[in-house]
Tab-separated table of C-alpha atoms in Angstrom:
chain	number	residue	atom	x	y	z
H	1	UNK	CA	-11.995	-37.138	11.150
H	2	UNK	CA	-14.921	-37.569	13.530
H	3	UNK	CA	-12.647	-36.871	16.483
H	4	UNK	CA	-11.333	-33.715	14.868
H	5	UNK	CA	-14.851	-32.390	14.180
H	6	UNK	CA	-15.873	-33.081	17.759
H	7	UNK	CA	-12.805	-31.362	19.168
H	8	UNK	CA	-12.828	-28.323	16.855
H	9	UNK	CA	-16.584	-27.769	16.565
H	10	UNK	CA	-18.661	-29.650	19.129
H	11	UNK	CA	-16.589	-29.801	22.318
H	12	UNK	CA	-17.892	-26.530	23.797
H	13	UNK	CA	-21.291	-25.971	22.122
H	14	UNK	CA	-23.244	-23.829	24.611
H	15	UNK	CA	-20.470	-21.350	25.537
H	16	UNK	CA	-19.428	-21.134	21.879
H	17	UNK	CA	-22.941	-20.269	20.660
H	18	UNK	CA	-23.516	-17.678	23.394
H	19	UNK	CA	-20.139	-16.012	22.948
H	20	UNK	CA	-20.624	-16.024	19.164
H	21	UNK	CA	-23.956	-14.216	19.506
H	22	UNK	CA	-22.403	-11.604	21.806
H	23	UNK	CA	-19.682	-10.993	19.234
H	24	UNK	CA	-22.272	-10.784	16.428
H	25	UNK	CA	-24.073	-8.001	18.301
H	26	UNK	CA	-20.829	-6.119	18.843
H	27	UNK	CA	-19.745	-6.582	15.223
H	28	UNK	CA	-22.707	-4.686	13.737
H	29	UNK	CA	-21.736	-1.150	14.816
H	30	UNK	CA	-18.047	-1.727	14.166
H	31	UNK	CA	-18.613	-3.154	10.676
H	32	UNK	CA	-20.788	-0.154	9.799
H	33	UNK	CA	-18.289	2.295	11.259
H	34	UNK	CA	-15.340	0.710	9.426
H	35	UNK	CA	-17.308	0.827	6.172
H	36	UNK	CA	-17.830	4.547	6.649
H	37	UNK	CA	-14.110	5.007	7.377
H	38	UNK	CA	-13.300	3.259	4.084
H	39	UNK	CA	-15.877	5.375	2.230
H	40	UNK	CA	-18.210	2.524	1.163
H	41	UNK	CA	-21.823	1.578	1.943
H	42	UNK	CA	-22.399	-0.130	5.302
H	43	UNK	CA	-23.432	-3.329	3.533
H	44	UNK	CA	-19.869	-3.745	2.202
H	45	UNK	CA	-18.457	-3.969	5.735
H	46	UNK	CA	-21.335	-6.108	6.983
H	47	UNK	CA	-20.960	-8.592	4.126
H	48	UNK	CA	-17.206	-8.633	4.750
H	49	UNK	CA	-17.643	-9.345	8.457
H	50	UNK	CA	-20.081	-12.178	7.705
H	51	UNK	CA	-17.892	-13.721	5.012
H	52	UNK	CA	-14.596	-13.370	6.879
H	53	UNK	CA	-15.984	-14.910	10.073
H	54	UNK	CA	-17.699	-17.849	8.355
H	55	UNK	CA	-14.846	-18.752	5.996
H	56	UNK	CA	-12.054	-18.336	8.552
H	57	UNK	CA	-13.942	-20.558	10.993
H	58	UNK	CA	-13.340	-23.382	8.493
H	59	UNK	CA	-9.968	-22.488	6.978
H	60	UNK	CA	-8.165	-20.643	9.798
H	61	UNK	CA	-5.383	-21.939	12.013
H	62	UNK	CA	-6.540	-20.343	15.281
H	63	UNK	CA	-9.917	-21.568	16.610
H	64	UNK	CA	-12.026	-18.944	18.430
H	65	UNK	CA	-10.300	-16.031	16.670
H	66	UNK	CA	-12.722	-13.502	15.116
H	67	UNK	CA	-11.984	-12.077	11.671
H	68	UNK	CA	-14.072	-9.350	10.040
H	69	UNK	CA	-13.856	-5.874	8.541
H	70	UNK	CA	-11.320	-3.955	10.649
H	71	UNK	CA	-10.175	-0.399	11.212
H	72	UNK	CA	-6.575	-1.182	10.245
H	73	UNK	CA	-7.639	-2.461	6.827
H	74	UNK	CA	-10.312	0.217	6.310
H	75	UNK	CA	-7.771	2.981	6.789
H	76	UNK	CA	-5.678	1.583	3.930
H	77	UNK	CA	-8.585	1.581	1.457
H	78	UNK	CA	-9.647	5.209	1.709
H	79	UNK	CA	-7.714	6.584	-1.257
H	80	UNK	CA	-8.430	3.537	-3.455
H	81	UNK	CA	-12.193	3.914	-2.950
H	82	UNK	CA	-12.052	7.695	-3.328
H	83	UNK	CA	-9.999	7.654	-6.538
H	84	UNK	CA	-11.259	4.513	-8.297
H	85	UNK	CA	-14.482	3.287	-6.655
H	86	UNK	CA	-15.900	0.144	-5.067
H	87	UNK	CA	-15.242	-2.275	-7.945
H	88	UNK	CA	-11.489	-1.705	-7.668
H	89	UNK	CA	-11.723	-2.270	-3.918
H	90	UNK	CA	-13.362	-5.662	-4.511
H	91	UNK	CA	-10.630	-6.576	-7.012
H	92	UNK	CA	-7.953	-5.459	-4.523
H	93	UNK	CA	-9.612	-7.609	-1.847
H	94	UNK	CA	-9.395	-10.701	-4.066
H	95	UNK	CA	-5.751	-9.964	-4.916
H	96	UNK	CA	-5.044	-9.422	-1.206
H	97	UNK	CA	-6.352	-12.908	-0.531
H	98	UNK	CA	-4.265	-14.466	-3.295
H	99	UNK	CA	-1.126	-12.785	-1.924
H	100	UNK	CA	-1.905	-14.006	1.597
H	101	UNK	CA	-2.304	-17.565	0.314
H	102	UNK	CA	1.129	-17.199	-1.313
H	103	UNK	CA	2.613	-15.795	1.923
H	104	UNK	CA	1.153	-18.782	3.738
H	105	UNK	CA	2.865	-21.305	1.454
H	106	UNK	CA	6.102	-19.314	1.741
H	107	UNK	CA	5.724	-19.603	5.569
H	108	UNK	CA	5.947	-15.842	5.974
H	109	UNK	CA	4.320	-16.152	9.392
H	110	UNK	CA	7.696	-17.345	10.686
H	111	UNK	CA	8.976	-13.785	10.138
H	112	UNK	CA	6.772	-12.635	13.017
H	113	UNK	CA	9.587	-13.594	15.395
H	114	UNK	CA	11.542	-10.613	14.042
H	115	UNK	CA	8.818	-8.182	15.135
H	116	UNK	CA	9.712	-7.001	18.629
H	117	UNK	CA	7.234	-6.240	21.391
H	118	UNK	CA	7.939	-2.503	21.116
H	119	UNK	CA	6.972	-2.557	17.409
H	120	UNK	CA	3.741	-4.398	18.214
H	121	UNK	CA	2.886	-1.827	20.895
H	122	UNK	CA	3.652	1.003	18.482
H	123	UNK	CA	1.451	-0.651	15.843
H	124	UNK	CA	-1.471	-0.960	18.269
H	125	UNK	CA	-1.101	2.616	19.540
H	126	UNK	CA	-0.907	4.028	16.014
H	127	UNK	CA	-3.992	2.047	15.038
H	128	UNK	CA	-5.876	3.546	17.986
H	129	UNK	CA	-4.832	7.086	17.047
H	130	UNK	CA	-5.836	6.621	13.401
H	131	UNK	CA	-9.246	5.221	14.376
H	132	UNK	CA	-9.827	8.280	16.589
H	133	UNK	CA	-8.677	10.672	13.868
H	134	UNK	CA	-11.109	9.029	11.434
H	135	UNK	CA	-13.985	10.159	13.701
H	136	UNK	CA	-13.040	13.842	13.586
H	137	UNK	CA	-15.065	14.678	10.422
H	138	UNK	CA	-18.235	13.634	12.284
H	139	UNK	CA	-17.601	15.894	15.285
H	140	UNK	CA	-15.998	18.922	13.647
H	141	UNK	CA	-17.020	21.444	11.001
H	142	UNK	CA	-20.605	21.595	9.749
H	143	UNK	CA	-21.528	18.315	11.485
H	144	UNK	CA	-20.560	19.609	14.945
H	145	UNK	CA	-23.882	20.524	16.549
H	146	UNK	CA	-24.879	20.435	20.197
H	147	UNK	CA	-27.178	17.504	19.438
H	148	UNK	CA	-24.296	15.502	17.961
H	149	UNK	CA	-22.114	16.196	21.002
H	150	UNK	CA	-24.962	15.290	23.361
H	151	UNK	CA	-25.525	11.937	21.631
H	152	UNK	CA	-21.825	11.161	21.543
H	153	UNK	CA	-21.238	12.028	25.211
H	154	UNK	CA	-24.414	10.202	26.245
H	155	UNK	CA	-23.244	7.177	24.282
H	156	UNK	CA	-19.834	7.207	25.948
H	157	UNK	CA	-21.488	7.437	29.367
H	158	UNK	CA	-23.624	4.380	28.575
H	159	UNK	CA	-20.672	2.408	27.192
H	160	UNK	CA	-18.521	2.929	30.279
H	161	UNK	CA	-21.226	2.896	33.003
H	162	UNK	CA	-23.595	0.157	31.780
H	163	UNK	CA	-21.170	-2.713	32.632
H	164	UNK	CA	-21.597	-1.715	36.318
H	165	UNK	CA	-25.344	-2.484	36.211
H	166	UNK	CA	-25.850	-5.713	38.224
H	167	UNK	CA	-26.263	-8.954	36.225
H	168	UNK	CA	-27.445	-7.528	32.875
H	169	UNK	CA	-24.411	-5.253	32.653
H	170	UNK	CA	-22.141	-8.283	32.355
H	171	UNK	CA	-24.279	-10.051	29.732
H	172	UNK	CA	-25.337	-7.423	27.174
H	173	UNK	CA	-22.528	-5.577	25.322
H	174	UNK	CA	-22.598	-1.918	26.366
H	175	UNK	CA	-21.853	-0.643	22.796
H	176	UNK	CA	-25.046	-2.355	21.658
H	177	UNK	CA	-27.011	-0.740	24.531
H	178	UNK	CA	-25.539	2.626	23.536
H	179	UNK	CA	-26.686	2.230	19.944
H	180	UNK	CA	-30.184	0.991	20.818
H	181	UNK	CA	-30.851	3.741	23.384
H	182	UNK	CA	-29.375	6.589	21.343
H	183	UNK	CA	-31.306	5.428	18.259
H	184	UNK	CA	-34.515	5.300	20.290
H	185	UNK	CA	-33.922	8.810	21.647
H	186	UNK	CA	-33.225	10.185	18.157
H	187	UNK	CA	-36.376	8.571	16.720
H	188	UNK	CA	-38.671	9.534	19.617
H	189	UNK	CA	-37.594	13.190	19.657
H	190	UNK	CA	-37.086	13.435	15.898
H	191	UNK	CA	-33.517	14.717	16.269
H	192	UNK	CA	-31.997	16.218	13.131
H	193	UNK	CA	-28.722	14.258	12.942
H	194	UNK	CA	-27.007	12.156	10.308
H	195	UNK	CA	-27.886	8.473	10.424
H	196	UNK	CA	-26.434	5.274	9.012
H	197	UNK	CA	-29.147	5.343	6.371
H	198	UNK	CA	-27.695	8.636	5.117
H	199	UNK	CA	-24.362	6.916	4.484
H	200	UNK	CA	-25.670	4.302	2.042
H	201	UNK	CA	-27.865	1.247	1.631
H	202	UNK	CA	-28.002	-1.676	4.023
H	203	UNK	CA	-28.300	-5.307	2.948
H	204	UNK	CA	-31.787	-6.805	2.794
H	205	UNK	CA	-30.735	-10.181	1.390
H	206	UNK	CA	-27.927	-12.690	1.479
H	207	UNK	CA	-24.740	-11.773	-0.408
H	208	UNK	CA	-24.401	-13.235	-3.909
H	209	UNK	CA	-21.384	-14.221	-5.981
H	210	UNK	CA	-20.170	-11.440	-8.287
H	211	UNK	CA	-17.116	-10.621	-10.361
H	212	UNK	CA	-15.724	-7.069	-9.992
H	213	UNK	CA	-16.622	-4.952	-13.026
H	214	UNK	CA	-13.149	-3.729	-13.945
H	215	UNK	CA	-10.977	-3.946	-17.071
H	216	UNK	CA	-8.608	-6.921	-16.784
H	217	UNK	CA	-5.374	-5.308	-17.928
H	218	UNK	CA	-1.966	-4.186	-16.671
H	219	UNK	CA	-3.220	-0.681	-15.791
H	220	UNK	CA	-5.756	-2.159	-13.378
H	221	UNK	CA	-3.091	-4.360	-11.828
H	222	UNK	CA	-0.790	-1.351	-11.353
H	223	UNK	CA	-3.605	0.418	-9.491
H	224	UNK	CA	-4.684	-2.363	-7.151
H	225	UNK	CA	-1.378	-4.189	-6.538
H	226	UNK	CA	0.203	-1.617	-4.143
H	227	UNK	CA	-2.998	-1.561	-2.080
H	228	UNK	CA	-3.319	-5.346	-2.111
H	229	UNK	CA	0.320	-5.804	-1.076
H	230	UNK	CA	-0.065	-3.429	1.875
H	231	UNK	CA	-3.429	-4.904	2.871
H	232	UNK	CA	-2.018	-8.432	2.776
H	233	UNK	CA	0.919	-7.540	5.028
H	234	UNK	CA	-1.047	-5.443	7.516
H	235	UNK	CA	-3.846	-8.018	7.635
H	236	UNK	CA	-1.451	-10.851	8.394
H	237	UNK	CA	0.448	-8.754	10.925
H	238	UNK	CA	-2.708	-7.986	12.916
H	239	UNK	CA	-3.928	-11.580	12.529
H	240	UNK	CA	-0.652	-13.057	13.759
H	241	UNK	CA	-0.581	-10.718	16.742
H	242	UNK	CA	-4.187	-11.625	17.566
H	243	UNK	CA	-3.417	-15.348	17.266
H	244	UNK	CA	-0.528	-14.937	19.692
H	245	UNK	CA	-2.850	-13.221	22.177
H	246	UNK	CA	-5.363	-16.113	21.931
H	247	UNK	CA	-2.531	-18.643	22.321
H	248	UNK	CA	-1.598	-16.963	25.604
H	249	UNK	CA	-5.196	-16.634	26.834
H	250	UNK	CA	-6.110	-20.276	26.146
H	251	UNK	CA	-2.718	-21.973	26.589
H	252	UNK	CA	-3.229	-23.704	23.255
H	253	UNK	CA	-1.087	-23.509	20.091
H	254	UNK	CA	-2.124	-22.184	16.699
H	255	UNK	CA	-0.983	-22.976	13.166
H	256	UNK	CA	0.029	-19.518	11.959
H	257	UNK	CA	0.965	-20.566	8.431
H	258	UNK	CA	-2.451	-22.191	8.053
H	259	UNK	CA	-3.948	-18.974	9.416
H	260	UNK	CA	-2.123	-17.058	6.646
H	261	UNK	CA	-3.656	-19.283	3.992
H	262	UNK	CA	-7.023	-19.173	5.744
H	263	UNK	CA	-7.019	-15.369	5.793
H	264	UNK	CA	-6.217	-15.430	2.086
H	265	UNK	CA	-9.061	-17.809	1.244
H	266	UNK	CA	-11.443	-15.714	3.370
H	267	UNK	CA	-10.465	-12.506	1.575
H	268	UNK	CA	-10.824	-14.096	-1.863
H	269	UNK	CA	-14.321	-15.297	-0.939
H	270	UNK	CA	-15.154	-11.909	0.579
H	271	UNK	CA	-14.146	-10.043	-2.570
H	272	UNK	CA	-16.392	-12.246	-4.711
H	273	UNK	CA	-19.281	-11.690	-2.240
H	274	UNK	CA	-19.056	-7.891	-2.425
H	275	UNK	CA	-17.172	-7.301	0.826
H	276	UNK	CA	-14.077	-5.283	1.750
H	277	UNK	CA	-10.798	-6.905	2.828
H	278	UNK	CA	-10.601	-7.892	6.476
H	279	UNK	CA	-8.462	-9.651	9.031
H	280	UNK	CA	-8.483	-10.777	12.657
H	281	UNK	CA	-9.893	-8.340	15.226
H	282	UNK	CA	-8.023	-8.064	18.506
H	283	UNK	CA	-10.920	-6.547	20.492
H	284	UNK	CA	-13.682	-8.876	19.270
H	285	UNK	CA	-11.452	-11.925	19.641
H	286	UNK	CA	-10.730	-11.068	23.261
H	287	UNK	CA	-14.491	-10.597	23.846
H	288	UNK	CA	-15.155	-14.014	22.297
H	289	UNK	CA	-12.510	-15.830	24.329
H	290	UNK	CA	-13.420	-14.125	27.614
H	291	UNK	CA	-17.116	-14.927	26.945
H	292	UNK	CA	-16.282	-18.634	26.732
H	293	UNK	CA	-15.598	-19.138	23.012
H	294	UNK	CA	-12.999	-21.844	22.408
H	295	UNK	CA	-13.741	-23.620	19.122
H	296	UNK	CA	-14.476	-22.803	15.485
H	297	UNK	CA	-18.188	-22.939	16.261
H	298	UNK	CA	-18.008	-19.604	18.114
H	299	UNK	CA	-16.509	-17.866	15.061
H	300	UNK	CA	-19.064	-19.450	12.723
H	301	UNK	CA	-21.905	-18.390	15.049
H	302	UNK	CA	-20.637	-14.800	15.085
H	303	UNK	CA	-20.672	-14.579	11.277
H	304	UNK	CA	-24.019	-16.271	10.684
H	305	UNK	CA	-25.635	-14.429	13.604
H	306	UNK	CA	-24.425	-11.092	12.243
H	307	UNK	CA	-25.963	-11.640	8.805
H	308	UNK	CA	-29.307	-12.845	10.200
H	309	UNK	CA	-29.579	-9.816	12.480
H	310	UNK	CA	-28.720	-7.345	9.738
H	311	UNK	CA	-31.045	-8.812	7.117
H	312	UNK	CA	-34.025	-8.826	9.466
H	313	UNK	CA	-33.214	-5.565	11.308
H	314	UNK	CA	-32.027	-3.473	8.338
H	315	UNK	CA	-34.690	-0.698	8.573
H	316	UNK	CA	-33.860	-0.205	12.234
H	317	UNK	CA	-30.102	-0.217	11.654
H	318	UNK	CA	-30.573	2.598	9.099
H	319	UNK	CA	-31.934	4.854	11.907
H	320	UNK	CA	-28.740	4.629	14.025
H	321	UNK	CA	-27.299	8.143	14.569
H	322	UNK	CA	-23.730	8.529	13.318
H	323	UNK	CA	-22.858	10.213	16.615
H	324	UNK	CA	-23.670	6.970	18.439
H	325	UNK	CA	-21.243	5.101	16.170
H	326	UNK	CA	-18.635	7.775	16.858
H	327	UNK	CA	-19.034	7.019	20.572
H	328	UNK	CA	-18.471	3.318	19.853
H	329	UNK	CA	-15.372	4.014	17.788
H	330	UNK	CA	-13.962	6.370	20.425
H	331	UNK	CA	-14.412	3.514	22.887
H	332	UNK	CA	-12.631	1.160	20.458
H	333	UNK	CA	-9.815	3.689	20.083
H	334	UNK	CA	-9.401	4.136	23.845
H	335	UNK	CA	-9.576	0.385	24.430
H	336	UNK	CA	-7.068	-0.366	21.681
H	337	UNK	CA	-4.428	2.108	22.884
H	338	UNK	CA	-1.835	0.549	25.213
H	339	UNK	CA	-1.899	3.170	27.983
H	340	UNK	CA	0.593	1.165	30.014
H	341	UNK	CA	3.202	1.842	27.335
H	342	UNK	CA	2.971	5.576	28.143
H	343	UNK	CA	2.999	5.022	31.905
H	344	UNK	CA	6.073	2.786	31.649
H	345	UNK	CA	8.113	5.083	29.388
H	346	UNK	CA	10.488	6.167	32.220
H	347	UNK	CA	11.041	2.531	33.247
H	348	UNK	CA	11.936	1.094	29.834
H	349	UNK	CA	15.233	1.389	27.933
H	350	UNK	CA	15.572	4.430	25.687
H	351	UNK	CA	15.977	2.282	22.571
H	352	UNK	CA	12.708	0.429	23.296
H	353	UNK	CA	10.863	3.731	23.638
H	354	UNK	CA	12.424	5.094	20.447
H	355	UNK	CA	11.284	2.043	18.456
H	356	UNK	CA	7.737	2.277	19.820
H	357	UNK	CA	7.427	6.041	19.316
H	358	UNK	CA	8.992	5.908	15.836
H	359	UNK	CA	6.495	3.224	14.793
H	360	UNK	CA	3.640	5.409	16.032
H	361	UNK	CA	5.000	8.613	14.460
H	362	UNK	CA	5.675	7.118	11.018
H	363	UNK	CA	2.324	5.328	10.936
H	364	UNK	CA	0.315	8.392	11.935
H	365	UNK	CA	2.267	10.669	9.582
H	366	UNK	CA	1.904	8.371	6.563
H	367	UNK	CA	-1.420	6.686	7.485
H	368	UNK	CA	0.380	3.498	6.451
H	369	UNK	CA	0.569	0.800	9.131
H	370	UNK	CA	2.954	-1.339	7.052
H	371	UNK	CA	5.401	1.559	6.659
H	372	UNK	CA	5.336	2.213	10.413
H	373	UNK	CA	5.999	-1.438	11.222
H	374	UNK	CA	8.836	-1.597	8.668
H	375	UNK	CA	10.558	1.422	10.228
H	376	UNK	CA	10.064	-0.036	13.715
H	377	UNK	CA	11.532	-3.416	12.726
H	378	UNK	CA	14.550	-1.782	11.066
H	379	UNK	CA	15.219	0.425	14.088
H	380	UNK	CA	14.876	-2.529	16.457
H	381	UNK	CA	17.321	-4.551	14.322
H	382	UNK	CA	19.852	-1.693	14.294
H	383	UNK	CA	19.652	-1.207	18.050
H	384	UNK	CA	20.024	-4.961	18.607
H	385	UNK	CA	23.050	-5.194	16.316
H	386	UNK	CA	24.644	-2.236	18.072
H	387	UNK	CA	24.059	-3.831	21.481
H	388	UNK	CA	25.476	-7.220	20.461
H	389	UNK	CA	28.406	-5.468	18.792
H	390	UNK	CA	29.419	-4.070	22.161
H	391	UNK	CA	29.832	-7.585	23.554
H	392	UNK	CA	33.450	-7.770	22.454
H	393	UNK	CA	36.531	-7.766	24.684
H	394	UNK	CA	40.131	-7.913	23.486
H	395	UNK	CA	43.035	-8.161	25.964
H	396	UNK	CA	46.727	-8.603	25.256
H	397	UNK	CA	49.913	-9.471	27.093
H	398	UNK	CA	53.555	-8.982	26.047
H	399	UNK	CA	55.919	-11.906	26.580
H	400	UNK	CA	59.561	-12.624	25.667
H	401	UNK	CA	60.777	-16.015	24.453
H	402	UNK	CA	64.360	-16.788	23.392
H	403	UNK	CA	65.133	-13.123	23.083
H	404	UNK	CA	62.093	-12.397	20.880
H	405	UNK	CA	59.043	-10.342	21.904
H	406	UNK	CA	55.589	-11.866	21.396
H	407	UNK	CA	52.210	-10.105	21.805
H	408	UNK	CA	49.308	-12.468	22.686
H	409	UNK	CA	45.810	-11.128	21.884
H	410	UNK	CA	42.766	-12.817	23.498
H	411	UNK	CA	39.432	-12.078	21.787
H	412	UNK	CA	36.093	-12.703	23.560
H	413	UNK	CA	32.669	-11.956	22.032
H	414	UNK	CA	30.898	-11.569	18.720
H	415	UNK	CA	32.707	-10.321	15.630
H	416	UNK	CA	30.402	-9.108	12.845
H	417	UNK	CA	29.745	-5.988	10.775
H	418	UNK	CA	28.693	-3.918	13.801
H	419	UNK	CA	31.790	-4.758	15.888
H	420	UNK	CA	34.582	-4.942	13.301
H	421	UNK	CA	35.708	-1.352	13.932
H	422	UNK	CA	36.303	-2.060	17.628
H	423	UNK	CA	37.949	-5.354	16.674
H	424	UNK	CA	40.368	-3.702	14.244
H	425	UNK	CA	41.218	-0.814	16.589
H	426	UNK	CA	42.376	-3.228	19.308
H	427	UNK	CA	45.498	-4.304	17.365
H	428	UNK	CA	48.735	-2.275	17.221
H	429	UNK	CA	50.495	-3.261	13.987
H	430	UNK	CA	53.245	-0.678	14.543
H	431	UNK	CA	54.376	-1.988	17.931
H	432	UNK	CA	57.456	-3.635	16.480
H	433	UNK	CA	57.222	-7.001	18.199
H	434	UNK	CA	58.647	-10.126	16.577
H	435	UNK	CA	55.565	-12.320	16.792
H	436	UNK	CA	51.805	-11.977	17.335
H	437	UNK	CA	49.307	-14.661	18.407
H	438	UNK	CA	45.570	-13.932	18.030
H	439	UNK	CA	43.597	-16.332	20.247
H	440	UNK	CA	39.915	-16.431	19.213
H	441	UNK	CA	38.867	-19.458	21.266
H	442	UNK	CA	36.119	-17.441	22.965
H	443	UNK	CA	35.037	-15.466	19.886
H	444	UNK	CA	32.720	-16.116	16.942
H	445	UNK	CA	33.077	-14.726	13.414
H	446	UNK	CA	29.598	-14.288	11.969
H	447	UNK	CA	29.904	-12.762	8.516
H	448	UNK	CA	32.145	-11.888	5.584
H	449	UNK	CA	32.889	-8.461	7.039
H	450	UNK	CA	34.395	-10.086	10.125
H	451	UNK	CA	36.524	-12.448	8.026
H	452	UNK	CA	37.680	-9.584	5.842
H	453	UNK	CA	38.793	-7.526	8.836
H	454	UNK	CA	40.703	-10.495	10.240
H	455	UNK	CA	42.428	-10.836	6.867
H	456	UNK	CA	43.410	-7.175	6.888
H	457	UNK	CA	44.846	-7.318	10.386
H	458	UNK	CA	46.898	-10.427	9.626
H	459	UNK	CA	48.160	-8.923	6.357
H	460	UNK	CA	49.106	-5.645	8.063
H	461	UNK	CA	51.171	-7.503	10.651
H	462	UNK	CA	52.899	-9.449	7.879
H	463	UNK	CA	53.575	-6.242	5.970
H	464	UNK	CA	55.428	-4.969	9.048
H	465	UNK	CA	57.530	-8.122	9.043
H	466	UNK	CA	55.780	-9.621	12.054
H	467	UNK	CA	55.088	-13.338	12.265
H	468	UNK	CA	51.342	-13.730	13.067
H	469	UNK	CA	49.244	-16.743	13.991
H	470	UNK	CA	45.466	-17.119	14.492
H	471	UNK	CA	44.433	-19.940	16.859
H	472	UNK	CA	41.223	-21.249	18.413
H	473	UNK	CA	38.719	-20.711	15.583
H	474	UNK	CA	35.540	-22.661	16.344
H	475	UNK	CA	34.041	-24.893	13.658
H	476	UNK	CA	31.549	-22.355	12.286
H	477	UNK	CA	34.114	-19.534	12.216
H	478	UNK	CA	36.697	-21.827	10.609
H	479	UNK	CA	34.171	-22.641	7.886
H	480	UNK	CA	33.680	-18.924	7.192
H	481	UNK	CA	37.443	-18.349	7.045
H	482	UNK	CA	37.982	-21.381	4.792
H	483	UNK	CA	35.332	-20.141	2.348
H	484	UNK	CA	35.955	-16.397	2.340
H	485	UNK	CA	39.315	-15.673	4.030
H	486	UNK	CA	42.670	-15.277	2.314
H	487	UNK	CA	45.227	-14.775	5.108
H	488	UNK	CA	45.586	-18.544	5.622
H	489	UNK	CA	45.912	-19.214	1.912
H	490	UNK	CA	48.770	-16.859	0.982
H	491	UNK	CA	51.892	-15.448	2.542
H	492	UNK	CA	51.705	-12.388	0.335
H	493	UNK	CA	50.675	-8.910	1.387
H	494	UNK	CA	47.432	-7.351	0.189
H	495	UNK	CA	46.633	-3.693	0.252
H	496	UNK	CA	43.694	-2.439	2.312
H	497	UNK	CA	40.553	-2.599	0.171
H	498	UNK	CA	42.134	-5.186	-2.066
H	499	UNK	CA	39.233	-7.652	-1.691
């Protein structure tokens, strides 16, 4: 026990505390911006970021990973908040956590191995596009003034140029510098622009335990369950992808099923503390790890540091111009997008590009990250099955023994639902030979469809009066034939479609 605490919490104290504080600074503008995307007060996102980070630092399966309010989750809540209000969002957050705990015990994280790299890239690119699109209301229409554009462009210039300032540019997060300077300019010159304070109240105290004020009946469940189900899947998907990135960066393993349960516990706690559902953040996690964060202490420091800063700096945070936050979110969008995936389009296989682009297109069109990932996974599975189905070769030779003609077929490759048509077309049942031998020593029969086609071919030969023999079935294929085949159990003739 003592050894575990030392390894997971106290083995890297100074770098963990410093990296956690850097992340806490960077979390403030993003938590506020994601709250505004979801249509709730900034304090909802700030409480969520505090709660998620603190709880997951204890319950999570990936040390040094940062969880908080995120853009992916915020985008899924918009219609729920708009149509039913904050209390239903809090209830949906609690239900999201309960579902994630269930997914954890069902070891749903193991399904991540079925999500291909092209689907992950499509997911990330779609997320970036949706975050950018969510900023458009602030820079178009009645809000689009020259002052707003000047603040936004000035903020972007600071974000991308400040890191080149010697020494301090590598220590202080440039998004935080952007917000501080643009807020100072707006206050000094009295600029007439929308501020965070115009969007809702900020927290001035610690979050307290509360129960969502909603009717506990089936109608409520029917409203929040679809949102909670989608939030739970998208949250775990982004968390699992983030955990994999940290695994690679630190060369250390993570317990992804524990992370599932940890995310669930964190969301349940967050809902009862008045926060919106959250999950792991790819960008902030990378900042934490590259700043030296390695243990759970860095994640805990980020959450506690965030709350302390917000509670004591609330009046100042309320003066932040919305245009400055738009600049931060545009930076997040640009940084999230995988630009290499566009550059490498001509180099990658067509099917890989189709899966990635389809994931992006469906997600952007439906504003549903889970739907986009589902379509991407299905397409990837279809393309894979088609490719494996082509790995099938059937040769034959005609021989004559004791005055009788015999056709020997040699099958090599995988026989399953995607290759059975090619398998069946390779046999000529009308050839009129006396005997046929089907040698499947170098083949594998994977499913019932394959066994059924083998049955049909054998029966067709027998119907033509041809003596047929199947040899060389491996153990697994023989088991399939023994359980589901009929050609080796009867000498009769069955009609096509008879079973």
